[in-house]
């Protein structure tokens, strides 16, 4: 039969293992969140570039139409 000390050591080991597993889960979640945020930034930057290009093309089209009418 385990002694009280052995029982406590086993309990501490189990708690440490649980803590390590939870810590790893938090790290994994944080990494996933950071990757998601970087992806959002990439998409946002691409959308801004596309929006600027649309504005340029719209301006070119407006100028071309104005030249035709003149």
JSON list of C-alpha atoms in Angstrom, two decimals:
[
{"chain": "A", "resi": 1, "resn": "UNK", "atom": "CA", "xyz": [0.00, 0.00, 0.00]},
{"chain": "A", "resi": 2, "resn": "UNK", "atom": "CA", "xyz": [1.40, 3.41, -0.91]},
{"chain": "A", "resi": 3, "resn": "UNK", "atom": "CA", "xyz": [2.54, 5.64, 1.88]},
{"chain": "A", "resi": 4, "resn": "UNK", "atom": "CA", "xyz": [1.03, 9.07, 2.37]},
{"chain": "A", "resi": 5, "resn": "UNK", "atom": "CA", "xyz": [4.13, 10.66, 0.83]},
{"chain": "A", "resi": 6, "resn": "UNK", "atom": "CA", "xyz": [3.91, 8.44, -2.24]},
{"chain": "A", "resi": 7, "resn": "UNK", "atom": "CA", "xyz": [0.23, 9.26, -2.58]},
{"chain": "A", "resi": 8, "resn": "UNK", "atom": "CA", "xyz": [0.98, 12.99, -2.39]},
{"chain": "A", "resi": 9, "resn": "UNK", "atom": "CA", "xyz": [3.81, 12.65, -4.92]},
{"chain": "A", "resi": 10, "resn": "UNK", "atom": "CA", "xyz": [1.45, 10.84, -7.30]},
{"chain": "A", "resi": 11, "resn": "UNK", "atom": "CA", "xyz": [-1.17, 13.54, -6.83]},
{"chain": "A", "resi": 12, "resn": "UNK", "atom": "CA", "xyz": [1.40, 16.31, -7.46]},
{"chain": "A", "resi": 13, "resn": "UNK", "atom": "CA", "xyz": [2.58, 14.49, -10.60]},
{"chain": "A", "resi": 14, "resn": "UNK", "atom": "CA", "xyz": [-1.01, 14.18, -11.84]},
{"chain": "A", "resi": 15, "resn": "UNK", "atom": "CA", "xyz": [-1.68, 17.86, -11.17]},
{"chain": "A", "resi": 16, "resn": "UNK", "atom": "CA", "xyz": [1.56, 18.85, -12.91]},
{"chain": "A", "resi": 17, "resn": "UNK", "atom": "CA", "xyz": [0.63, 16.72, -15.91]},
{"chain": "A", "resi": 18, "resn": "UNK", "atom": "CA", "xyz": [-2.82, 18.33, -16.04]},
{"chain": "A", "resi": 19, "resn": "UNK", "atom": "CA", "xyz": [-1.28, 21.79, -15.75]},
{"chain": "A", "resi": 20, "resn": "UNK", "atom": "CA", "xyz": [1.17, 21.03, -18.57]},
{"chain": "A", "resi": 21, "resn": "UNK", "atom": "CA", "xyz": [-1.66, 19.78, -20.80]},
{"chain": "A", "resi": 22, "resn": "UNK", "atom": "CA", "xyz": [-3.73, 22.90, -20.13]},
{"chain": "A", "resi": 23, "resn": "UNK", "atom": "CA", "xyz": [-0.72, 25.14, -20.71]},
{"chain": "A", "resi": 24, "resn": "UNK", "atom": "CA", "xyz": [-0.07, 23.43, -24.05]},
{"chain": "A", "resi": 25, "resn": "UNK", "atom": "CA", "xyz": [-3.73, 23.84, -25.02]},
{"chain": "A", "resi": 26, "resn": "UNK", "atom": "CA", "xyz": [-3.52, 27.56, -24.23]},
{"chain": "A", "resi": 27, "resn": "UNK", "atom": "CA", "xyz": [-0.32, 27.90, -26.26]},
{"chain": "A", "resi": 28, "resn": "UNK", "atom": "CA", "xyz": [-1.95, 26.09, -29.19]},
{"chain": "A", "resi": 29, "resn": "UNK", "atom": "CA", "xyz": [-5.00, 28.36, -29.00]},
{"chain": "A", "resi": 30, "resn": "UNK", "atom": "CA", "xyz": [-2.82, 31.48, -28.84]},
{"chain": "A", "resi": 31, "resn": "UNK", "atom": "CA", "xyz": [-0.81, 30.33, -31.85]},
{"chain": "A", "resi": 32, "resn": "UNK", "atom": "CA", "xyz": [-3.99, 29.61, -33.80]},
{"chain": "A", "resi": 33, "resn": "UNK", "atom": "CA", "xyz": [-5.37, 33.02, -32.84]},
{"chain": "A", "resi": 34, "resn": "UNK", "atom": "CA", "xyz": [-2.17, 34.77, -33.95]},
{"chain": "A", "resi": 35, "resn": "UNK", "atom": "CA", "xyz": [-2.21, 32.93, -37.27]},
{"chain": "A", "resi": 36, "resn": "UNK", "atom": "CA", "xyz": [-5.86, 33.87, -37.78]},
{"chain": "A", "resi": 37, "resn": "UNK", "atom": "CA", "xyz": [-5.08, 37.52, -37.02]},
{"chain": "A", "resi": 38, "resn": "UNK", "atom": "CA", "xyz": [-2.20, 37.53, -39.52]},
{"chain": "A", "resi": 39, "resn": "UNK", "atom": "CA", "xyz": [-4.50, 36.02, -42.14]},
{"chain": "A", "resi": 40, "resn": "UNK", "atom": "CA", "xyz": [-7.09, 38.74, -41.46]},
{"chain": "A", "resi": 41, "resn": "UNK", "atom": "CA", "xyz": [-4.44, 41.41, -41.87]},
{"chain": "A", "resi": 42, "resn": "UNK", "atom": "CA", "xyz": [-3.28, 39.88, -45.15]},
{"chain": "A", "resi": 43, "resn": "UNK", "atom": "CA", "xyz": [-6.84, 39.82, -46.48]},
{"chain": "A", "resi": 44, "resn": "UNK", "atom": "CA", "xyz": [-7.47, 43.37, -45.27]},
{"chain": "A", "resi": 45, "resn": "UNK", "atom": "CA", "xyz": [-4.31, 44.66, -46.95]},
{"chain": "A", "resi": 46, "resn": "UNK", "atom": "CA", "xyz": [-5.22, 42.85, -50.18]},
{"chain": "A", "resi": 47, "resn": "UNK", "atom": "CA", "xyz": [-8.71, 44.35, -50.04]},
{"chain": "A", "resi": 48, "resn": "UNK", "atom": "CA", "xyz": [-7.25, 47.83, -49.59]},
{"chain": "A", "resi": 49, "resn": "UNK", "atom": "CA", "xyz": [-4.98, 47.35, -52.60]},
{"chain": "A", "resi": 50, "resn": "UNK", "atom": "CA", "xyz": [-7.91, 46.08, -54.68]},
{"chain": "A", "resi": 51, "resn": "UNK", "atom": "CA", "xyz": [-10.10, 48.97, -53.56]},
{"chain": "A", "resi": 52, "resn": "UNK", "atom": "CA", "xyz": [-7.42, 51.48, -54.54]},
{"chain": "A", "resi": 53, "resn": "UNK", "atom": "CA", "xyz": [-7.07, 49.81, -57.95]},
{"chain": "A", "resi": 54, "resn": "UNK", "atom": "CA", "xyz": [-10.85, 49.94, -58.49]},
{"chain": "A", "resi": 55, "resn": "UNK", "atom": "CA", "xyz": [-10.80, 53.67, -57.69]},
{"chain": "A", "resi": 56, "resn": "UNK", "atom": "CA", "xyz": [-7.97, 54.19, -60.20]},
{"chain": "A", "resi": 57, "resn": "UNK", "atom": "CA", "xyz": [-9.82, 52.25, -62.90]},
{"chain": "A", "resi": 58, "resn": "UNK", "atom": "CA", "xyz": [-13.03, 54.13, -62.17]},
{"chain": "A", "resi": 59, "resn": "UNK", "atom": "CA", "xyz": [-11.13, 57.41, -62.53]},
{"chain": "A", "resi": 60, "resn": "UNK", "atom": "CA", "xyz": [-9.61, 56.23, -65.82]},
{"chain": "A", "resi": 61, "resn": "UNK", "atom": "CA", "xyz": [-13.06, 55.22, -67.09]},
{"chain": "A", "resi": 62, "resn": "UNK", "atom": "CA", "xyz": [-14.56, 58.54, -66.05]},
{"chain": "A", "resi": 63, "resn": "UNK", "atom": "CA", "xyz": [-11.75, 60.39, -67.87]},
{"chain": "A", "resi": 64, "resn": "UNK", "atom": "CA", "xyz": [-12.17, 58.25, -70.98]},
{"chain": "A", "resi": 65, "resn": "UNK", "atom": "CA", "xyz": [-15.92, 58.90, -71.03]},
{"chain": "A", "resi": 66, "resn": "UNK", "atom": "CA", "xyz": [-15.35, 62.63, -70.55]},
{"chain": "A", "resi": 67, "resn": "UNK", "atom": "CA", "xyz": [-12.87, 62.64, -73.46]},
{"chain": "A", "resi": 68, "resn": "UNK", "atom": "CA", "xyz": [-15.40, 60.85, -75.68]},
{"chain": "A", "resi": 69, "resn": "UNK", "atom": "CA", "xyz": [-18.11, 63.37, -74.88]},
{"chain": "A", "resi": 70, "resn": "UNK", "atom": "CA", "xyz": [-15.82, 66.34, -75.52]}
]
